Amino acid sequence: MDIQQREVRGVVILDLFDRFVLEDGVNGFVERMNNLIRHGRKRILLNFQGVTYLDSAGVGAIAWKYVTAKQQNCAVKLLNLRPRSFTVLETTKLLTVIETYDSEDKAIDSFVDHDDDEDVDPIFT
């Protein structure tokens, strides 16, 4: 699997391409996510537009790194799930936990909106 990284409005976007499977993709994905989390990147968007196949090892890696990120106060969201990836993640119930979007702008806005909520002093709400 090929992973390309870019940043938009403070959100790191990982564009994922090809097969996200044990033999090709899982290790690179885990290393990239660990590096982002280690360097304090708090907003990560995984773009599945180019993913052609997702196996159980890929699902496990997504769940594992989502939990790791959450423990470090990082937010991870999904973007542009193809029908097969959507079905696999829905079957495993991960989509009840991880937010998913069809629009990059809406996904990025969701990070910004969430961050704005955290800046509000509860005494004034």
Short mmCIF file of N, CA and C in Angstrom, two decimals:
data_model
loop_
_atom_site.label_atom_id
_atom_site.label_comp_id
_atom_site.label_asym_id
_atom_site.label_seq_id
_atom_site.Cartn_x
_atom_site.Cartn_y
_atom_site.Cartn_z
N MET A 1 0.85 -1.18 0.00
CA MET A 1 0.00 0.00 0.00
C MET A 1 0.89 1.24 0.00
N ASP A 2 0.47 2.22 -0.73
CA ASP A 2 1.15 3.50 -0.78
C ASP A 2 0.41 4.47 0.13
N ILE A 3 1.17 5.24 0.91
CA ILE A 3 0.58 6.24 1.80
C ILE A 3 1.20 7.59 1.48
N GLN A 4 0.35 8.55 1.12
CA GLN A 4 0.83 9.90 0.88
C GLN A 4 0.25 10.80 1.96
N GLN A 5 1.09 11.67 2.49
CA GLN A 5 0.70 12.53 3.59
C GLN A 5 0.63 13.98 3.14
N ARG A 6 -0.42 14.65 3.58
CA ARG A 6 -0.55 16.08 3.32
C ARG A 6 -1.24 16.71 4.52
N GLU A 7 -1.27 18.03 4.56
CA GLU A 7 -1.91 18.72 5.67
C GLU A 7 -2.82 19.82 5.15
N VAL A 8 -4.01 19.89 5.71
CA VAL A 8 -4.97 20.93 5.36
C VAL A 8 -5.54 21.49 6.66
N ARG A 9 -5.36 22.80 6.87
CA ARG A 9 -5.90 23.50 8.05
C ARG A 9 -5.58 22.77 9.35
N GLY A 10 -4.35 22.30 9.48
CA GLY A 10 -3.92 21.66 10.71
C GLY A 10 -4.33 20.20 10.86
N VAL A 11 -4.97 19.64 9.85
CA VAL A 11 -5.37 18.23 9.87
C VAL A 11 -4.42 17.45 8.96
N VAL A 12 -3.80 16.41 9.52
CA VAL A 12 -2.95 15.53 8.72
C VAL A 12 -3.86 14.56 7.98
N ILE A 13 -3.72 14.52 6.67
CA ILE A 13 -4.52 13.61 5.85
C ILE A 13 -3.58 12.56 5.27
N LEU A 14 -3.89 11.31 5.55
CA LEU A 14 -3.16 10.21 4.95
C LEU A 14 -4.00 9.65 3.81
N ASP A 15 -3.52 9.85 2.59
CA ASP A 15 -4.18 9.30 1.41
C ASP A 15 -3.65 7.88 1.22
N LEU A 16 -4.54 6.90 1.34
CA LEU A 16 -4.16 5.50 1.27
C LEU A 16 -4.50 4.96 -0.13
N PHE A 17 -3.58 4.17 -0.70
CA PHE A 17 -3.77 3.64 -2.04
C PHE A 17 -3.47 2.14 -2.08
N ASP A 18 -4.24 1.43 -2.89
CA ASP A 18 -4.06 0.00 -3.17
C ASP A 18 -4.62 -0.85 -2.04
N ARG A 19 -4.03 -2.03 -1.86
CA ARG A 19 -4.55 -3.02 -0.91
C ARG A 19 -4.05 -2.75 0.50
N PHE A 20 -4.97 -2.68 1.45
CA PHE A 20 -4.64 -2.48 2.86
C PHE A 20 -4.77 -3.86 3.52
N VAL A 21 -3.70 -4.64 3.41
CA VAL A 21 -3.72 -6.04 3.85
C VAL A 21 -2.45 -6.36 4.64
N LEU A 22 -2.47 -7.49 5.31
CA LEU A 22 -1.35 -7.90 6.15
C LEU A 22 -0.03 -7.86 5.41
N GLU A 23 0.01 -8.44 4.22
CA GLU A 23 1.26 -8.55 3.48
C GLU A 23 1.75 -7.22 2.92
N ASP A 24 0.86 -6.29 2.74
CA ASP A 24 1.23 -5.05 2.07
C ASP A 24 0.39 -3.89 2.58
N GLY A 25 0.88 -3.22 3.59
CA GLY A 25 0.17 -2.04 4.04
C GLY A 25 0.07 -1.88 5.53
N VAL A 26 -0.16 -2.95 6.23
CA VAL A 26 -0.40 -2.83 7.67
C VAL A 26 0.82 -2.26 8.39
N ASN A 27 2.00 -2.82 8.14
CA ASN A 27 3.20 -2.34 8.85
C ASN A 27 3.49 -0.88 8.56
N GLY A 28 3.42 -0.49 7.29
CA GLY A 28 3.65 0.91 6.93
C GLY A 28 2.65 1.84 7.57
N PHE A 29 1.39 1.42 7.60
CA PHE A 29 0.34 2.23 8.22
C PHE A 29 0.60 2.39 9.72
N VAL A 30 0.91 1.29 10.40
CA VAL A 30 1.17 1.34 11.84
C VAL A 30 2.36 2.25 12.14
N GLU A 31 3.43 2.11 11.37
CA GLU A 31 4.60 2.96 11.57
C GLU A 31 4.27 4.44 11.35
N ARG A 32 3.52 4.73 10.29
CA ARG A 32 3.17 6.13 10.00
C ARG A 32 2.31 6.71 11.12
N MET A 33 1.31 5.94 11.57
CA MET A 33 0.43 6.41 12.65
C MET A 33 1.22 6.61 13.95
N ASN A 34 2.10 5.66 14.28
CA ASN A 34 2.91 5.79 15.49
C ASN A 34 3.75 7.06 15.43
N ASN A 35 4.33 7.34 14.27
CA ASN A 35 5.16 8.52 14.10
C ASN A 35 4.34 9.80 14.29
N LEU A 36 3.16 9.85 13.69
CA LEU A 36 2.30 11.03 13.84
C LEU A 36 1.91 11.24 15.30
N ILE A 37 1.50 10.18 15.95
CA ILE A 37 1.07 10.27 17.35
C ILE A 37 2.25 10.67 18.23
N ARG A 38 3.40 10.05 17.99
CA ARG A 38 4.61 10.35 18.76
C ARG A 38 4.99 11.83 18.64
N HIS A 39 4.75 12.41 17.47
CA HIS A 39 5.09 13.81 17.25
C HIS A 39 3.95 14.78 17.58
N GLY A 40 2.95 14.27 18.29
CA GLY A 40 1.90 15.14 18.82
C GLY A 40 0.87 15.62 17.82
N ARG A 41 0.73 14.94 16.70
CA ARG A 41 -0.29 15.32 15.73
C ARG A 41 -1.65 14.88 16.28
N LYS A 42 -2.54 15.81 16.51
CA LYS A 42 -3.79 15.56 17.21
C LYS A 42 -4.98 15.29 16.31
N ARG A 43 -4.86 15.64 15.02
CA ARG A 43 -6.00 15.48 14.08
C ARG A 43 -5.53 14.73 12.85
N ILE A 44 -6.04 13.51 12.69
CA ILE A 44 -5.61 12.64 11.59
C ILE A 44 -6.83 12.15 10.83
N LEU A 45 -6.80 12.33 9.53
CA LEU A 45 -7.89 11.91 8.66
C LEU A 45 -7.35 10.85 7.69
N LEU A 46 -7.97 9.68 7.70
CA LEU A 46 -7.55 8.59 6.82
C LEU A 46 -8.45 8.56 5.59
N ASN A 47 -7.87 8.85 4.43
CA ASN A 47 -8.62 8.92 3.18
C ASN A 47 -8.53 7.57 2.46
N PHE A 48 -9.66 6.87 2.40
CA PHE A 48 -9.73 5.53 1.81
C PHE A 48 -10.10 5.54 0.34
N GLN A 49 -10.14 6.69 -0.31
CA GLN A 49 -10.56 6.78 -1.70
C GLN A 49 -9.80 5.81 -2.60
N GLY A 50 -8.52 5.63 -2.35
CA GLY A 50 -7.71 4.78 -3.22
C GLY A 50 -7.52 3.36 -2.73
N VAL A 51 -8.18 2.97 -1.64
CA VAL A 51 -8.03 1.62 -1.11
C VAL A 51 -8.90 0.66 -1.93
N THR A 52 -8.25 -0.35 -2.48
CA THR A 52 -8.97 -1.30 -3.34
C THR A 52 -9.43 -2.54 -2.60
N TYR A 53 -8.80 -2.84 -1.45
CA TYR A 53 -9.17 -4.03 -0.69
C TYR A 53 -8.72 -3.84 0.76
N LEU A 54 -9.56 -4.26 1.69
CA LEU A 54 -9.27 -4.16 3.11
C LEU A 54 -9.51 -5.52 3.74
N ASP A 55 -8.46 -6.10 4.36
CA ASP A 55 -8.64 -7.40 5.01
C ASP A 55 -8.72 -7.23 6.53
N SER A 56 -8.85 -8.35 7.24
CA SER A 56 -9.02 -8.29 8.69
C SER A 56 -7.80 -7.69 9.39
N ALA A 57 -6.62 -7.89 8.84
CA ALA A 57 -5.42 -7.30 9.43
C ALA A 57 -5.46 -5.77 9.29
N GLY A 58 -5.96 -5.28 8.17
CA GLY A 58 -6.13 -3.84 7.99
C GLY A 58 -7.15 -3.27 8.96
N VAL A 59 -8.24 -3.99 9.15
CA VAL A 59 -9.27 -3.56 10.11
C VAL A 59 -8.66 -3.51 11.51
N GLY A 60 -7.91 -4.55 11.85
CA GLY A 60 -7.26 -4.58 13.16
C GLY A 60 -6.30 -3.43 13.36
N ALA A 61 -5.54 -3.09 12.33
CA ALA A 61 -4.59 -1.98 12.41
C ALA A 61 -5.32 -0.66 12.61
N ILE A 62 -6.43 -0.48 11.93
CA ILE A 62 -7.22 0.75 12.09
C ILE A 62 -7.72 0.85 13.53
N ALA A 63 -8.29 -0.23 14.04
CA ALA A 63 -8.82 -0.23 15.42
C ALA A 63 -7.70 0.01 16.43
N TRP A 64 -6.57 -0.66 16.24
CA TRP A 64 -5.44 -0.55 17.15
C TRP A 64 -4.92 0.89 17.20
N LYS A 65 -4.70 1.48 16.04
CA LYS A 65 -4.14 2.83 16.01
C LYS A 65 -5.18 3.88 16.42
N TYR A 66 -6.45 3.60 16.21
CA TYR A 66 -7.51 4.50 16.70
C TYR A 66 -7.44 4.54 18.23
N VAL A 67 -7.34 3.39 18.87
CA VAL A 67 -7.27 3.33 20.33
C VAL A 67 -5.99 4.00 20.83
N THR A 68 -4.87 3.72 20.19
CA THR A 68 -3.60 4.35 20.56
C THR A 68 -3.73 5.87 20.48
N ALA A 69 -4.29 6.36 19.39
CA ALA A 69 -4.45 7.80 19.21
C ALA A 69 -5.36 8.38 20.28
N LYS A 70 -6.47 7.73 20.54
CA LYS A 70 -7.44 8.19 21.54
C LYS A 70 -6.77 8.31 22.91
N GLN A 71 -5.92 7.36 23.25
CA GLN A 71 -5.22 7.39 24.54
C GLN A 71 -4.27 8.58 24.64
N GLN A 72 -3.85 9.10 23.50
CA GLN A 72 -2.95 10.26 23.46
C GLN A 72 -3.70 11.55 23.12
N ASN A 73 -5.02 11.54 23.28
CA ASN A 73 -5.88 12.69 22.98
C ASN A 73 -5.79 13.14 21.53
N CYS A 74 -5.64 12.18 20.63
CA CYS A 74 -5.64 12.45 19.20
C CYS A 74 -6.98 11.98 18.63
N ALA A 75 -7.44 12.66 17.60
CA ALA A 75 -8.67 12.27 16.92
C ALA A 75 -8.33 11.67 15.56
N VAL A 76 -8.93 10.54 15.27
CA VAL A 76 -8.75 9.88 13.97
C VAL A 76 -10.13 9.70 13.36
N LYS A 77 -10.28 10.12 12.10
CA LYS A 77 -11.55 9.99 11.39
C LYS A 77 -11.28 9.39 10.01
N LEU A 78 -12.34 8.86 9.40
CA LEU A 78 -12.22 8.20 8.10
C LEU A 78 -12.91 9.02 7.02
N LEU A 79 -12.38 8.93 5.81
CA LEU A 79 -12.89 9.69 4.68
C LEU A 79 -13.00 8.79 3.45
N ASN A 80 -14.06 8.99 2.69
CA ASN A 80 -14.23 8.36 1.37
C ASN A 80 -14.12 6.84 1.39
N LEU A 81 -14.86 6.20 2.28
CA LEU A 81 -14.85 4.74 2.29
C LEU A 81 -15.55 4.22 1.05
N ARG A 82 -14.91 3.32 0.35
CA ARG A 82 -15.54 2.64 -0.78
C ARG A 82 -16.55 1.64 -0.23
N PRO A 83 -17.50 1.20 -1.05
CA PRO A 83 -18.56 0.30 -0.55
C PRO A 83 -18.03 -0.93 0.18
N ARG A 84 -17.02 -1.58 -0.37
CA ARG A 84 -16.52 -2.80 0.28
C ARG A 84 -15.86 -2.49 1.62
N SER A 85 -15.05 -1.45 1.69
CA SER A 85 -14.42 -1.05 2.96
C SER A 85 -15.48 -0.64 3.97
N PHE A 86 -16.49 0.09 3.49
CA PHE A 86 -17.58 0.50 4.38
C PHE A 86 -18.27 -0.72 4.97
N THR A 87 -18.58 -1.70 4.13
CA THR A 87 -19.26 -2.91 4.59
C THR A 87 -18.43 -3.66 5.62
N VAL A 88 -17.13 -3.81 5.35
CA VAL A 88 -16.25 -4.51 6.29
C VAL A 88 -16.20 -3.78 7.63
N LEU A 89 -16.04 -2.48 7.60
CA LEU A 89 -15.94 -1.71 8.85
C LEU A 89 -17.29 -1.63 9.57
N GLU A 90 -18.37 -1.62 8.82
CA GLU A 90 -19.71 -1.62 9.42
C GLU A 90 -19.98 -2.97 10.10
N THR A 91 -19.60 -4.05 9.45
CA THR A 91 -19.81 -5.39 10.00
C THR A 91 -19.05 -5.57 11.32
N THR A 92 -17.87 -4.99 11.40
CA THR A 92 -17.07 -5.11 12.62
C THR A 92 -17.49 -4.11 13.69
N LYS A 93 -18.45 -3.26 13.37
CA LYS A 93 -18.99 -2.24 14.30
C LYS A 93 -18.02 -1.09 14.56
N LEU A 94 -16.92 -1.01 13.81
CA LEU A 94 -15.99 0.11 14.01
C LEU A 94 -16.62 1.45 13.65
N LEU A 95 -17.57 1.43 12.73
CA LEU A 95 -18.19 2.70 12.32
C LEU A 95 -19.12 3.25 13.39
N THR A 96 -19.39 2.47 14.43
CA THR A 96 -20.16 3.02 15.57
C THR A 96 -19.24 3.82 16.48
N VAL A 97 -17.92 3.68 16.29
CA VAL A 97 -16.94 4.35 17.14
C VAL A 97 -16.17 5.43 16.39
N ILE A 98 -15.78 5.12 15.15
CA ILE A 98 -14.96 6.04 14.36
C ILE A 98 -15.85 6.83 13.40
N GLU A 99 -15.72 8.15 13.45
CA GLU A 99 -16.50 9.00 12.55
C GLU A 99 -16.01 8.83 11.12
N THR A 100 -16.97 8.87 10.18
CA THR A 100 -16.63 8.74 8.77
C THR A 100 -17.35 9.82 7.97
N TYR A 101 -16.69 10.28 6.91
CA TYR A 101 -17.22 11.36 6.08
C TYR A 101 -17.04 11.04 4.61
N ASP A 102 -17.92 11.61 3.79
CA ASP A 102 -17.81 11.50 2.34
C ASP A 102 -17.21 12.75 1.72
N SER A 103 -17.10 13.81 2.51
CA SER A 103 -16.59 15.08 2.03
C SER A 103 -15.36 15.49 2.84
N GLU A 104 -14.26 15.77 2.15
CA GLU A 104 -13.05 16.20 2.85
C GLU A 104 -13.27 17.49 3.62
N ASP A 105 -13.98 18.44 3.02
CA ASP A 105 -14.24 19.70 3.71
C ASP A 105 -15.03 19.49 5.00
N LYS A 106 -16.07 18.67 4.94
CA LYS A 106 -16.87 18.40 6.14
C LYS A 106 -16.04 17.68 7.20
N ALA A 107 -15.19 16.76 6.78
CA ALA A 107 -14.34 16.05 7.72
C ALA A 107 -13.38 17.02 8.42
N ILE A 108 -12.76 17.89 7.65
CA ILE A 108 -11.83 18.87 8.23
C ILE A 108 -12.58 19.82 9.15
N ASP A 109 -13.75 20.28 8.72
CA ASP A 109 -14.57 21.15 9.56
C ASP A 109 -14.92 20.47 10.88
N SER A 110 -15.14 19.16 10.86
CA SER A 110 -15.52 18.45 12.08
C SER A 110 -14.40 18.50 13.12
N PHE A 111 -13.15 18.50 12.68
CA PHE A 111 -12.04 18.64 13.61
C PHE A 111 -12.01 20.05 14.19
N VAL A 112 -12.19 21.03 13.33
CA VAL A 112 -12.15 22.42 13.76
C VAL A 112 -13.30 22.71 14.71
N ASP A 113 -14.50 22.27 14.36
CA ASP A 113 -15.65 22.48 15.23
C ASP A 113 -15.44 21.83 16.58
N HIS A 114 -14.89 20.63 16.59
CA HIS A 114 -14.64 19.90 17.84
C HIS A 114 -13.61 20.65 18.68
N ASP A 115 -12.54 21.14 18.04
CA ASP A 115 -11.51 21.87 18.76
C ASP A 115 -12.06 23.15 19.36
N ASP A 116 -12.95 23.83 18.64
CA ASP A 116 -13.54 25.05 19.16
C ASP A 116 -14.33 24.78 20.43
N ASP A 117 -15.03 23.64 20.48
CA ASP A 117 -15.81 23.28 21.66
C ASP A 117 -14.91 23.10 22.87
N GLU A 118 -13.72 22.57 22.67
CA GLU A 118 -12.81 22.33 23.78
C GLU A 118 -12.26 23.63 24.35
N ASP A 119 -12.26 24.71 23.55
CA ASP A 119 -11.71 25.97 24.01
C ASP A 119 -12.71 26.79 24.82
N VAL A 120 -13.95 26.37 24.86
CA VAL A 120 -14.97 27.12 25.58
C VAL A 120 -14.84 26.85 27.06
N ASP A 121 -14.81 27.91 27.84
CA ASP A 121 -14.75 27.78 29.29
C ASP A 121 -16.13 27.35 29.78
N PRO A 122 -16.22 26.20 30.47
CA PRO A 122 -17.53 25.69 30.89
C PRO A 122 -18.29 26.65 31.80
N ILE A 123 -17.62 27.59 32.39
CA ILE A 123 -18.29 28.53 33.26
C ILE A 123 -19.22 29.46 32.46
N PHE A 124 -18.95 29.58 31.14
CA PHE A 124 -19.74 30.48 30.30
C PHE A 124 -20.72 29.74 29.41
N THR A 125 -20.95 28.46 29.64
CA THR A 125 -21.87 27.71 28.80
C THR A 125 -23.19 27.49 29.50
#
